[in-house]
GROMACS .gro file of N, CA and C in nm:
model
  543
    1MET      N    1   3.028  -2.394   3.632
    1MET     CA    2   2.976  -2.393   3.494
    1MET      C    3   2.885  -2.267   3.481
    2LYS      N    4   2.903  -2.190   3.378
    2LYS     CA    5   2.827  -2.072   3.354
    2LYS      C    6   2.687  -2.101   3.301
    3LYS      N    7   2.591  -2.032   3.359
    3LYS     CA    8   2.444  -2.055   3.317
    3LYS      C    9   2.424  -1.985   3.187
    4SER      N   10   2.346  -2.063   3.106
    4SER     CA   11   2.305  -2.007   2.968
    4SER      C   12   2.212  -1.891   2.980
    5ASN      N   13   2.230  -1.793   2.892
    5ASN     CA   14   2.136  -1.677   2.895
    5ASN      C   15   2.002  -1.699   2.832
    6ILE      N   16   1.992  -1.827   2.772
    6ILE     CA   17   1.864  -1.850   2.695
    6ILE      C   18   1.753  -1.889   2.794
    7TYR      N   19   1.779  -1.952   2.906
    7TYR     CA   20   1.673  -1.979   3.001
    7TYR      C   21   1.698  -1.898   3.127
    8THR      N   22   1.584  -1.839   3.166
    8THR     CA   23   1.593  -1.757   3.293
    8THR      C   24   1.510  -1.804   3.399
    9ARG      N   25   1.412  -1.895   3.368
    9ARG     CA   26   1.321  -1.961   3.462
    9ARG      C   27   1.215  -1.858   3.506
   10THR      N   28   1.214  -1.736   3.457
   10THR     CA   29   1.114  -1.636   3.498
   10THR      C   30   0.980  -1.662   3.438
   11GLY      N   31   0.971  -1.739   3.335
   11GLY     CA   32   0.843  -1.773   3.275
   11GLY      C   33   0.786  -1.905   3.316
   12ASP      N   34   0.845  -1.969   3.409
   12ASP     CA   35   0.803  -2.097   3.456
   12ASP      C   36   0.664  -2.096   3.526
   13THR      N   37   0.621  -1.977   3.572
   13THR     CA   38   0.495  -1.968   3.638
   13THR      C   39   0.381  -1.923   3.543
   14GLY      N   40   0.407  -1.923   3.412
   14GLY     CA   41   0.306  -1.886   3.311
   14GLY      C   42   0.292  -1.741   3.283
   15THR      N   43   0.397  -1.666   3.317
   15THR     CA   44   0.402  -1.525   3.284
   15THR      C   45   0.525  -1.496   3.195
   16THR      N   46   0.525  -1.379   3.138
   16THR     CA   47   0.638  -1.338   3.062
   16THR      C   48   0.652  -1.185   3.068
   17GLN      N   49   0.768  -1.134   3.029
   17GLN     CA   50   0.786  -0.996   3.039
   17GLN      C   51   0.769  -0.926   2.902
   18LEU      N   52   0.692  -0.824   2.898
   18LEU     CA   53   0.677  -0.750   2.773
   18LEU      C   54   0.801  -0.667   2.744
   19ALA      N   55   0.820  -0.618   2.629
   19ALA     CA   56   0.930  -0.533   2.593
   19ALA      C   57   0.930  -0.403   2.679
   20SER      N   58   0.808  -0.367   2.718
   20SER     CA   59   0.797  -0.246   2.803
   20SER      C   60   0.812  -0.273   2.953
   21GLY      N   61   0.845  -0.399   2.989
   21GLY     CA   62   0.889  -0.432   3.124
   21GLY      C   63   0.778  -0.498   3.205
   22GLU      N   64   0.656  -0.485   3.175
   22GLU     CA   65   0.548  -0.544   3.257
   22GLU      C   66   0.544  -0.694   3.238
   23ARG      N   67   0.503  -0.768   3.343
   23ARG     CA   68   0.484  -0.908   3.333
   23ARG      C   69   0.340  -0.936   3.303
   24VAL      N   70   0.307  -1.020   3.211
   24VAL     CA   71   0.170  -1.061   3.179
   24VAL      C   72   0.159  -1.210   3.163
   25LYS      N   73   0.034  -1.262   3.172
   25LYS     CA   74   0.013  -1.400   3.150
   25LYS      C   75   0.042  -1.438   3.012
   26LYS      N   76   0.102  -1.562   2.996
   26LYS     CA   77   0.124  -1.613   2.860
   26LYS      C   78   0.002  -1.638   2.790
   27SER      N   79  -0.111  -1.651   2.851
   27SER     CA   80  -0.239  -1.674   2.784
   27SER      C   81  -0.309  -1.542   2.745
   28SER      N   82  -0.240  -1.428   2.758
   28SER     CA   83  -0.308  -1.301   2.728
   28SER      C   84  -0.334  -1.284   2.577
   29THR      N   85  -0.429  -1.199   2.541
   29THR     CA   86  -0.456  -1.167   2.406
   29THR      C   87  -0.329  -1.106   2.336
   30ARG      N   88  -0.258  -1.024   2.406
   30ARG     CA   89  -0.138  -0.963   2.356
   30ARG      C   90  -0.046  -1.066   2.311
   31LEU      N   91  -0.014  -1.163   2.403
   31LEU     CA   92   0.086  -1.268   2.362
   31LEU      C   93   0.039  -1.356   2.247
   32GLU      N   94  -0.097  -1.384   2.238
   32GLU     CA   95  -0.151  -1.459   2.121
   32GLU      C   96  -0.128  -1.380   1.994
   33ALA      N   97  -0.147  -1.246   1.997
   33ALA     CA   98  -0.129  -1.163   1.884
   33ALA      C   99   0.024  -1.162   1.833
   34TYR      N  100   0.113  -1.131   1.926
   34TYR     CA  101   0.254  -1.123   1.870
   34TYR      C  102   0.313  -1.258   1.856
   35GLY      N  103   0.261  -1.360   1.926
   35GLY     CA  104   0.309  -1.492   1.904
   35GLY      C  105   0.269  -1.546   1.770
   36THR      N  106   0.148  -1.511   1.723
   36THR     CA  107   0.102  -1.552   1.591
   36THR      C  108   0.180  -1.474   1.482
   37VAL      N  109   0.211  -1.351   1.504
   37VAL     CA  110   0.293  -1.275   1.409
   37VAL      C  111   0.429  -1.341   1.402
   38ASP      N  112   0.483  -1.388   1.510
   38ASP     CA  113   0.616  -1.450   1.511
   38ASP      C  114   0.606  -1.589   1.436
   39GLU      N  115   0.497  -1.659   1.456
   39GLU     CA  116   0.473  -1.785   1.381
   39GLU      C  117   0.473  -1.755   1.226
   40LEU      N  118   0.399  -1.647   1.197
   40LEU     CA  119   0.389  -1.612   1.046
   40LEU      C  120   0.534  -1.578   0.998
   41ASN      N  121   0.609  -1.511   1.078
   41ASN     CA  122   0.744  -1.478   1.036
   41ASN      C  123   0.827  -1.609   1.005
   42SER      N  124   0.808  -1.703   1.093
   42SER     CA  125   0.880  -1.831   1.073
   42SER      C  126   0.835  -1.897   0.943
   43HIS      N  127   0.702  -1.900   0.919
   43HIS     CA  128   0.654  -1.963   0.796
   43HIS      C  129   0.701  -1.887   0.677
   44LEU      N  130   0.714  -1.754   0.682
   44LEU     CA  131   0.780  -1.677   0.573
   44LEU      C  132   0.918  -1.722   0.549
   45GLY      N  133   0.993  -1.749   0.660
   45GLY     CA  134   1.130  -1.799   0.644
   45GLY      C  135   1.134  -1.930   0.569
   46LEU      N  136   1.042  -2.019   0.590
   46LEU     CA  137   1.030  -2.146   0.513
   46LEU      C  138   0.993  -2.118   0.373
   47LEU      N  139   0.901  -2.024   0.346
   47LEU     CA  140   0.871  -1.983   0.214
   47LEU      C  141   0.985  -1.935   0.137
   48LEU      N  142   1.069  -1.861   0.199
   48LEU     CA  143   1.186  -1.805   0.140
   48LEU      C  144   1.278  -1.904   0.080
   49THR      N  145   1.283  -2.030   0.144
   49THR     CA  146   1.366  -2.140   0.098
   49THR      C  147   1.316  -2.197  -0.036
   50TYR      N  148   1.187  -2.172  -0.070
   50TYR     CA  149   1.128  -2.220  -0.191
   50TYR      C  150   1.128  -2.120  -0.310
   51VAL      N  151   1.147  -1.995  -0.275
   51VAL     CA  152   1.127  -1.890  -0.376
   51VAL      C  153   1.262  -1.856  -0.432
   52GLU      N  154   1.271  -1.852  -0.568
   52GLU     CA  155   1.394  -1.825  -0.631
   52GLU      C  156   1.404  -1.683  -0.695
   53SER      N  157   1.290  -1.625  -0.723
   53SER     CA  158   1.281  -1.495  -0.782
   53SER      C  159   1.325  -1.389  -0.695
   54GLU      N  160   1.426  -1.308  -0.729
   54GLU     CA  161   1.485  -1.207  -0.634
   54GLU      C  162   1.383  -1.105  -0.591
   55PRO      N  163   1.300  -1.046  -0.677
   55PRO     CA  164   1.203  -0.947  -0.627
   55PRO      C  165   1.114  -1.000  -0.524
   56GLU      N  166   1.063  -1.124  -0.541
   56GLU     CA  167   0.978  -1.186  -0.440
   56GLU      C  168   1.057  -1.219  -0.309
   57ARG      N  169   1.178  -1.264  -0.325
   57ARG     CA  170   1.261  -1.284  -0.209
   57ARG      C  171   1.284  -1.156  -0.130
   58ASP      N  172   1.313  -1.047  -0.201
   58ASP     CA  173   1.336  -0.917  -0.134
   58ASP      C  174   1.211  -0.876  -0.063
   59ARG      N  175   1.092  -0.888  -0.121
   59ARG     CA  176   0.967  -0.851  -0.059
   59ARG      C  177   0.938  -0.939   0.065
   60ILE      N  178   0.969  -1.071   0.059
   60ILE     CA  179   0.948  -1.154   0.172
   60ILE      C  180   1.040  -1.111   0.288
   61VAL      N  181   1.162  -1.085   0.259
   61VAL     CA  182   1.259  -1.043   0.366
   61VAL      C  183   1.214  -0.912   0.429
   62GLN      N  184   1.165  -0.813   0.340
   62GLN     CA  185   1.113  -0.690   0.401
   62GLN      C  186   0.992  -0.712   0.481
   63THR      N  187   0.914  -0.804   0.441
   63THR     CA  188   0.794  -0.839   0.517
   63THR      C  189   0.835  -0.898   0.652
   64GLN      N  190   0.938  -0.980   0.660
   64GLN     CA  191   0.982  -1.034   0.778
   64GLN      C  192   1.031  -0.921   0.872
   65ARG      N  193   1.099  -0.820   0.817
   65ARG     CA  194   1.144  -0.708   0.897
   65ARG      C  195   1.021  -0.634   0.952
   66ASP      N  196   0.926  -0.608   0.864
   66ASP     CA  197   0.801  -0.538   0.909
   66ASP      C  198   0.736  -0.616   1.025
   67LEU      N  199   0.729  -0.748   1.009
   67LEU     CA  200   0.665  -0.823   1.114
   67LEU      C  201   0.742  -0.820   1.242
   68CYS      N  202   0.876  -0.806   1.239
   68CYS     CA  203   0.948  -0.785   1.364
   68CYS      C  204   0.907  -0.656   1.428
   69ALA      N  205   0.887  -0.548   1.347
   69ALA     CA  206   0.844  -0.421   1.395
   69ALA      C  207   0.705  -0.433   1.459
   70ILE      N  208   0.616  -0.506   1.391
   70ILE     CA  209   0.480  -0.524   1.441
   70ILE      C  210   0.485  -0.606   1.575
   71GLY      N  211   0.566  -0.704   1.580
   71GLY     CA  212   0.588  -0.781   1.703
   71GLY      C  213   0.634  -0.689   1.812
   72GLY      N  214   0.725  -0.595   1.786
   72GLY     CA  215   0.770  -0.501   1.881
   72GLY      C  216   0.663  -0.403   1.936
   73ILE      N  217   0.580  -0.360   1.843
   73ILE     CA  218   0.471  -0.275   1.875
   73ILE      C  219   0.376  -0.354   1.970
   74LEU      N  220   0.339  -0.481   1.930
   74LEU     CA  221   0.244  -0.556   2.007
   74LEU      C  222   0.296  -0.603   2.142
   75ALA      N  223   0.438  -0.607   2.152
   75ALA     CA  224   0.496  -0.655   2.277
   75ALA      C  225   0.530  -0.545   2.375
   76THR      N  226   0.467  -0.427   2.342
   76THR     CA  227   0.488  -0.308   2.426
   76THR      C  228   0.350  -0.259   2.475
   77ASN      N  229   0.328  -0.244   2.598
   77ASN     CA  230   0.206  -0.193   2.654
   77ASN      C  231   0.195  -0.048   2.611
   78PRO      N  232   0.086  -0.010   2.541
   78PRO     CA  233   0.075   0.124   2.494
   78PRO      C  234   0.073   0.231   2.613
   79GLN      N  235   0.025   0.186   2.728
   79GLN     CA  236   0.019   0.275   2.842
   79GLN      C  237   0.152   0.289   2.917
   80SER      N  238   0.255   0.213   2.880
   80SER     CA  239   0.377   0.214   2.940
   80SER      C  240   0.457   0.338   2.906
   81GLU      N  241   0.548   0.385   2.996
   81GLU     CA  242   0.637   0.492   2.967
   81GLU      C  243   0.749   0.447   2.880
   82ARG      N  244   0.770   0.324   2.859
   82ARG     CA  245   0.871   0.273   2.769
   82ARG      C  246   0.809   0.252   2.632
   83HIS      N  247   0.826   0.341   2.550
   83HIS     CA  248   0.766   0.334   2.417
   83HIS      C  249   0.864   0.264   2.323
   84THR      N  250   0.800   0.188   2.231
   84THR     CA  251   0.880   0.114   2.129
   84THR      C  252   0.922   0.211   2.022
   85ARG      N  253   1.038   0.190   1.962
   85ARG     CA  254   1.081   0.269   1.845
   85ARG      C  255   1.031   0.203   1.718
   86CYS      N  256   0.966   0.088   1.723
   86CYS     CA  257   0.917   0.022   1.613
   86CYS      C  258   0.797   0.097   1.555
   87ASN      N  259   0.785   0.094   1.424
   87ASN     CA  260   0.682   0.165   1.359
   87ASN      C  261   0.642   0.100   1.229
   88ILE      N  262   0.511   0.097   1.206
   88ILE     CA  263   0.450   0.056   1.077
   88ILE      C  264   0.356   0.167   1.037
   89GLY      N  265   0.371   0.212   0.913
   89GLY     CA  266   0.294   0.331   0.872
   89GLY      C  267   0.239   0.317   0.731
   90GLU      N  268   0.187   0.424   0.683
   90GLU     CA  269   0.127   0.433   0.552
   90GLU      C  270   0.221   0.392   0.438
   91GLU      N  271   0.347   0.427   0.454
   91GLU     CA  272   0.444   0.391   0.350
   91GLU      C  273   0.468   0.243   0.342
   92ASP      N  274   0.455   0.178   0.460
   92ASP     CA  275   0.473   0.030   0.458
   92ASP      C  276   0.345  -0.034   0.391
   93ILE      N  277   0.233   0.019   0.417
   93ILE     CA  278   0.109  -0.031   0.352
   93ILE      C  279   0.111  -0.008   0.200
   94GLN      N  280   0.156   0.110   0.161
   94GLN     CA  281   0.166   0.139   0.025
   94GLN      C  282   0.269   0.050  -0.051
   95ALA      N  283   0.382   0.015   0.019
   95ALA     CA  284   0.476  -0.076  -0.043
   95ALA      C  285   0.414  -0.209  -0.059
   96LEU      N  286   0.332  -0.258   0.028
   96LEU     CA  287   0.265  -0.388   0.009
   96LEU      C  288   0.167  -0.379  -0.105
   97GLU      N  289   0.090  -0.269  -0.114
   97GLU     CA  290  -0.009  -0.251  -0.219
   97GLU      C  291   0.068  -0.248  -0.357
   98GLN      N  292   0.182  -0.190  -0.360
   98GLN     CA  293   0.260  -0.185  -0.489
   98GLN      C  294   0.308  -0.328  -0.514
   99ALA      N  295   0.350  -0.408  -0.413
   99ALA     CA  296   0.394  -0.540  -0.431
   99ALA      C  297   0.276  -0.626  -0.491
  100ILE      N  298   0.158  -0.603  -0.439
  100ILE     CA  299   0.041  -0.674  -0.482
  100ILE      C  300   0.022  -0.645  -0.632
  101ASP      N  301   0.023  -0.517  -0.670
  101ASP     CA  302   0.004  -0.479  -0.804
  101ASP      C  303   0.106  -0.532  -0.897
  102THR      N  304   0.229  -0.530  -0.849
  102THR     CA  305   0.344  -0.587  -0.936
  102THR      C  306   0.329  -0.734  -0.951
  103ALA      N  307   0.296  -0.805  -0.843
  103ALA     CA  308   0.280  -0.951  -0.848
  103ALA      C  309   0.162  -0.990  -0.944
  104ALA      N  310   0.055  -0.911  -0.942
  104ALA     CA  311  -0.063  -0.939  -1.022
  104ALA      C  312  -0.044  -0.914  -1.172
  105ASP      N  313   0.057  -0.829  -1.208
  105ASP     CA  314   0.084  -0.798  -1.350
  105ASP      C  315   0.112  -0.927  -1.423
  106GLY      N  316   0.037  -0.947  -1.532
  106GLY     CA  317   0.065  -1.066  -1.617
  106GLY      C  318  -0.005  -1.193  -1.576
  107LEU      N  319  -0.071  -1.188  -1.455
  107LEU     CA  320  -0.147  -1.305  -1.414
  107LEU      C  321  -0.284  -1.319  -1.481
  108PRO      N  322  -0.335  -1.440  -1.501
  108PRO     CA  323  -0.471  -1.446  -1.557
  108PRO      C  324  -0.572  -1.379  -1.465
  109LYS      N  325  -0.678  -1.332  -1.518
  109LYS     CA  326  -0.781  -1.263  -1.441
  109LYS      C  327  -0.837  -1.361  -1.334
  110TRP      N  328  -0.877  -1.304  -1.223
  110TRP     CA  329  -0.932  -1.383  -1.107
  110TRP      C  330  -1.049  -1.459  -1.158
  111ARG      N  331  -1.055  -1.588  -1.135
  111ARG     CA  332  -1.168  -1.669  -1.185
  111ARG      C  333  -1.251  -1.731  -1.076
  112GLY      N  334  -1.207  -1.704  -0.947
  112GLY     CA  335  -1.292  -1.756  -0.835
  112GLY      C  336  -1.192  -1.807  -0.724
  113PHE      N  337  -1.258  -1.860  -0.624
  113PHE     CA  338  -1.174  -1.913  -0.511
  113PHE      C  339  -1.092  -2.037  -0.561
  114VAL      N  340  -0.972  -2.047  -0.508
  114VAL     CA  341  -0.885  -2.161  -0.545
  114VAL      C  342  -0.854  -2.247  -0.418
  115LEU      N  343  -0.826  -2.367  -0.449
  115LEU     CA  344  -0.787  -2.458  -0.338
  115LEU      C  345  -0.635  -2.435  -0.316
  116PRO      N  346  -0.591  -2.419  -0.198
  116PRO     CA  347  -0.452  -2.402  -0.167
  116PRO      C  348  -0.377  -2.522  -0.224
  117GLY      N  349  -0.260  -2.495  -0.280
  117GLY     CA  350  -0.177  -2.595  -0.340
  117GLY      C  351  -0.094  -2.550  -0.451
  118GLY      N  352  -0.073  -2.646  -0.544
  118GLY     CA  353   0.019  -2.611  -0.663
  118GLY      C  354   0.155  -2.652  -0.630
  119CYS      N  355   0.246  -2.566  -0.667
  119CYS     CA  356   0.394  -2.591  -0.636
  119CYS      C  357   0.415  -2.573  -0.490
  120ARG      N  358   0.526  -2.627  -0.438
  120ARG     CA  359   0.561  -2.619  -0.300
  120ARG      C  360   0.561  -2.473  -0.245
  121ALA      N  361   0.621  -2.385  -0.323
  121ALA     CA  362   0.627  -2.247  -0.281
  121ALA      C  363   0.491  -2.182  -0.272
  122ALA      N  364   0.397  -2.209  -0.366
  122ALA     CA  365   0.263  -2.153  -0.359
  122ALA      C  366   0.191  -2.213  -0.239
  123ALA      N  367   0.206  -2.340  -0.220
  123ALA     CA  368   0.135  -2.407  -0.113
  123ALA      C  369   0.184  -2.346   0.025
  124GLN      N  370   0.309  -2.314   0.036
  124GLN     CA  371   0.369  -2.251   0.158
  124GLN      C  372   0.315  -2.110   0.170
  125ALA      N  373   0.304  -2.040   0.056
  125ALA     CA  374   0.246  -1.900   0.063
  125ALA      C  375   0.100  -1.904   0.111
  126HIS      N  376   0.021  -2.003   0.074
  126HIS     CA  377  -0.110  -2.017   0.124
  126HIS      C  378  -0.111  -2.052   0.277
  127VAL      N  379  -0.015  -2.129   0.327
  127VAL     CA  380  -0.004  -2.150   0.469
  127VAL      C  381   0.022  -2.013   0.536
  128CYS      N  382   0.118  -1.940   0.483
  128CYS     CA  383   0.151  -1.806   0.532
  128CYS      C  384   0.025  -1.716   0.538
  129ARG      N  385  -0.055  -1.722   0.430
  129ARG     CA  386  -0.171  -1.634   0.421
  129ARG      C  387  -0.270  -1.677   0.537
  130THR      N  388  -0.289  -1.801   0.557
  130THR     CA  389  -0.385  -1.841   0.666
  130THR      C  390  -0.339  -1.806   0.802
  131VAL      N  391  -0.211  -1.824   0.828
  131VAL     CA  392  -0.150  -1.780   0.956
  131VAL      C  393  -0.161  -1.626   0.970
  132CYS      N  394  -0.148  -1.561   0.860
  132CYS     CA  395  -0.159  -1.411   0.857
  132CYS      C  396  -0.297  -1.371   0.899
  133ARG      N  397  -0.396  -1.439   0.847
  133ARG     CA  398  -0.535  -1.405   0.881
  133ARG      C  399  -0.565  -1.440   1.033
  134ARG      N  400  -0.500  -1.542   1.084
  134ARG     CA  401  -0.515  -1.574   1.227
  134ARG      C  402  -0.449  -1.466   1.309
  135ALA      N  403  -0.331  -1.418   1.265
  135ALA     CA  404  -0.264  -1.307   1.340
  135ALA      C  405  -0.345  -1.184   1.334
  136GLU      N  406  -0.413  -1.151   1.216
  136GLU     CA  407  -0.496  -1.040   1.205
  136GLU      C  408  -0.615  -1.052   1.301
  137ARG      N  409  -0.679  -1.166   1.314
  137ARG     CA  410  -0.786  -1.185   1.400
  137ARG      C  411  -0.743  -1.166   1.551
  138ALA      N  412  -0.629  -1.215   1.581
  138ALA     CA  413  -0.578  -1.195   1.718
  138ALA      C  414  -0.552  -1.047   1.749
  139ILE      N  415  -0.496  -0.979   1.645
  139ILE     CA  416  -0.473  -0.831   1.663
  139ILE      C  417  -0.603  -0.756   1.679
  140CYS      N  418  -0.704  -0.797   1.609
  140CYS     CA  419  -0.836  -0.735   1.618
  140CYS      C  420  -0.898  -0.760   1.759
  141ARG      N  421  -0.878  -0.877   1.810
  141ARG     CA  422  -0.923  -0.911   1.950
  141ARG      C  423  -0.849  -0.820   2.047
  142LEU      N  424  -0.721  -0.806   2.036
  142LEU     CA  425  -0.644  -0.716   2.121
  142LEU      C  426  -0.694  -0.568   2.105
  143ALA      N  427  -0.729  -0.532   1.983
  143ALA     CA  428  -0.776  -0.394   1.961
  143ALA      C  429  -0.915  -0.377   2.027
  144ASP      N  430  -0.990  -0.479   2.050
  144ASP     CA  431  -1.118  -0.475   2.120
  144ASP      C  432  -1.091  -0.441   2.268
  145GLU      N  433  -0.976  -0.480   2.320
  145GLU     CA  434  -0.943  -0.465   2.459
  145GLU      C  435  -0.864  -0.331   2.488
  146GLU      N  436  -0.791  -0.286   2.391
  146GLU     CA  437  -0.712  -0.166   2.412
  146GLU      C  438  -0.663  -0.109   2.274
  147ASN      N  439  -0.606   0.006   2.277
  147ASN     CA  440  -0.572   0.082   2.155
  147ASN      C  441  -0.456   0.002   2.083
  148VAL      N  442  -0.476  -0.027   1.957
  148VAL     CA  443  -0.378  -0.088   1.871
  148VAL      C  444  -0.379   0.006   1.745
  149ASP      N  445  -0.257   0.045   1.709
  149ASP     CA  446  -0.242   0.133   1.591
  149ASP      C  447  -0.313   0.077   1.468
  150ASN      N  448  -0.403   0.146   1.407
  150ASN     CA  449  -0.480   0.104   1.290
  150ASN      C  450  -0.392   0.056   1.179
  151ALA      N  451  -0.273   0.116   1.165
  151ALA     CA  452  -0.181   0.081   1.056
  151ALA      C  453  -0.142  -0.062   1.067
  152VAL      N  454  -0.128  -0.113   1.190
  152VAL     CA  455  -0.093  -0.253   1.210
  152VAL      C  456  -0.200  -0.343   1.156
  153ARG      N  457  -0.327  -0.313   1.186
  153ARG     CA  458  -0.436  -0.397   1.134
  153ARG      C  459  -0.452  -0.390   0.981
  154ILE      N  460  -0.430  -0.274   0.924
  154ILE     CA  461  -0.439  -0.257   0.785
  154ILE      C  462  -0.322  -0.327   0.712
  155TYR      N  463  -0.207  -0.316   0.769
  155TYR     CA  464  -0.083  -0.389   0.714
  155TYR      C  465  -0.114  -0.539   0.709
  156MET      N  466  -0.158  -0.594   0.817
  156MET     CA  467  -0.188  -0.740   0.823
  156MET      C  468  -0.294  -0.777   0.717
  157ASN      N  469  -0.401  -0.698   0.701
  157ASN     CA  470  -0.498  -0.723   0.598
  157ASN      C  471  -0.438  -0.724   0.461
  158ARG      N  472  -0.352  -0.628   0.429
  158ARG     CA  473  -0.293  -0.620   0.300
  158ARG      C  474  -0.191  -0.734   0.282
  159LEU      N  475  -0.122  -0.770   0.388
  159LEU     CA  476  -0.023  -0.881   0.376
  159LEU      C  477  -0.096  -1.010   0.333
  160SER      N  478  -0.210  -1.036   0.392
  160SER     CA  479  -0.279  -1.163   0.347
  160SER      C  480  -0.322  -1.157   0.196
  161ASP      N  481  -0.356  -1.037   0.156
  161ASP     CA  482  -0.385  -1.023   0.015
  161ASP      C  483  -0.265  -1.041  -0.071
  162TYR      N  484  -0.152  -0.993  -0.028
  162TYR     CA  485  -0.023  -1.009  -0.099
  162TYR      C  486   0.014  -1.160  -0.111
  163LEU      N  487  -0.007  -1.229   0.006
  163LEU     CA  488   0.032  -1.371   0.011
  163LEU      C  489  -0.058  -1.452  -0.084
  164PHE      N  490  -0.186  -1.411  -0.097
  164PHE     CA  491  -0.277  -1.484  -0.185
  164PHE      C  492  -0.228  -1.462  -0.334
  165ILE      N  493  -0.195  -1.335  -0.369
  165ILE     CA  494  -0.153  -1.312  -0.506
  165ILE      C  495  -0.018  -1.368  -0.531
  166LEU      N  496   0.069  -1.371  -0.430
  166LEU     CA  497   0.200  -1.438  -0.443
  166LEU      C  498   0.189  -1.583  -0.474
  167ALA      N  499   0.095  -1.648  -0.402
  167ALA     CA  500   0.074  -1.793  -0.430
  167ALA      C  501   0.033  -1.814  -0.580
  168SER      N  502  -0.055  -1.732  -0.626
  168SER     CA  503  -0.099  -1.738  -0.770
  168SER      C  504   0.016  -1.716  -0.863
  169LYS      N  505   0.099  -1.615  -0.830
  169LYS     CA  506   0.218  -1.589  -0.918
  169LYS      C  507   0.316  -1.701  -0.913
  170LEU      N  508   0.342  -1.761  -0.798
  170LEU     CA  509   0.441  -1.867  -0.786
  170LEU      C  510   0.387  -1.992  -0.864
  171ASN      N  511   0.254  -2.015  -0.861
  171ASN     CA  512   0.204  -2.126  -0.938
  171ASN      C  513   0.213  -2.094  -1.089
  172PHE      N  514   0.183  -1.974  -1.121
  172PHE     CA  515   0.194  -1.927  -1.264
  172PHE      C  516   0.337  -1.944  -1.319
  173LEU      N  517   0.438  -1.903  -1.238
  173LEU     CA  518   0.577  -1.913  -1.281
  173LEU      C  519   0.619  -2.058  -1.285
  174ALA      N  520   0.564  -2.139  -1.204
  174ALA     CA  521   0.596  -2.281  -1.202
  174ALA      C  522   0.521  -2.364  -1.312
  175GLY      N  523   0.422  -2.298  -1.379
  175GLY     CA  524   0.347  -2.369  -1.473
  175GLY      C  525   0.237  -2.455  -1.417
  176LYS      N  526   0.200  -2.429  -1.292
  176LYS     CA  527   0.103  -2.515  -1.218
  176LYS      C  528  -0.033  -2.446  -1.235
  177GLU      N  529  -0.130  -2.525  -1.276
  177GLU     CA  530  -0.272  -2.475  -1.286
  177GLU      C  531  -0.326  -2.471  -1.144
  178GLU      N  532  -0.396  -2.358  -1.106
  178GLU     CA  533  -0.466  -2.353  -0.980
  178GLU      C  534  -0.597  -2.427  -0.995
  179ILE      N  535  -0.638  -2.495  -0.883
  179ILE     CA  536  -0.762  -2.573  -0.889
  179ILE      C  537  -0.867  -2.483  -0.827
  180LEU      N  538  -0.973  -2.457  -0.903
  180LEU     CA  539  -1.085  -2.380  -0.859
  180LEU      C  540  -1.175  -2.451  -0.772
  181TRP      N  541  -1.232  -2.387  -0.676
  181TRP     CA  542  -1.312  -2.450  -0.573
  181TRP      C  543  -1.446  -2.495  -0.639
   0.00000   0.00000   0.00000
């Protein structure tokens, strides 16, 4: 019987291999950072099942691609000779800022903090926003230990802003009133 390629047993001792080849503990800050980015990507996949508007769907899919690139960056030891080809840069940040501006067009003026909820899509966007903030905090902890490209941190900060405004837009489109705190 042929062995499946999905299990290798190499992680059974609590270590895993980075994309750059080194083995690290699964409890490392690096794994926490890219694992949380992966979790966010999965939550965005769920959000995608609730969103019908094509522009928002396209932005979510692009964000998932960007998060895969960020995961690749975080899964590579910056001191390694094996450099990742993944990149996040100023143009990706600007694209998110444009998406924020576009999503905000036509929305009521900000009235204060809102309770997460509303329609299912907006509620899931809020879950994505909070997971994004957790991923950002993990990336900042990693940056305290070693060099992390500043564009990655900025991107994650903008992404949580986008997810907040997206939740508002999804509630607006669904005719759901946001509940102020």
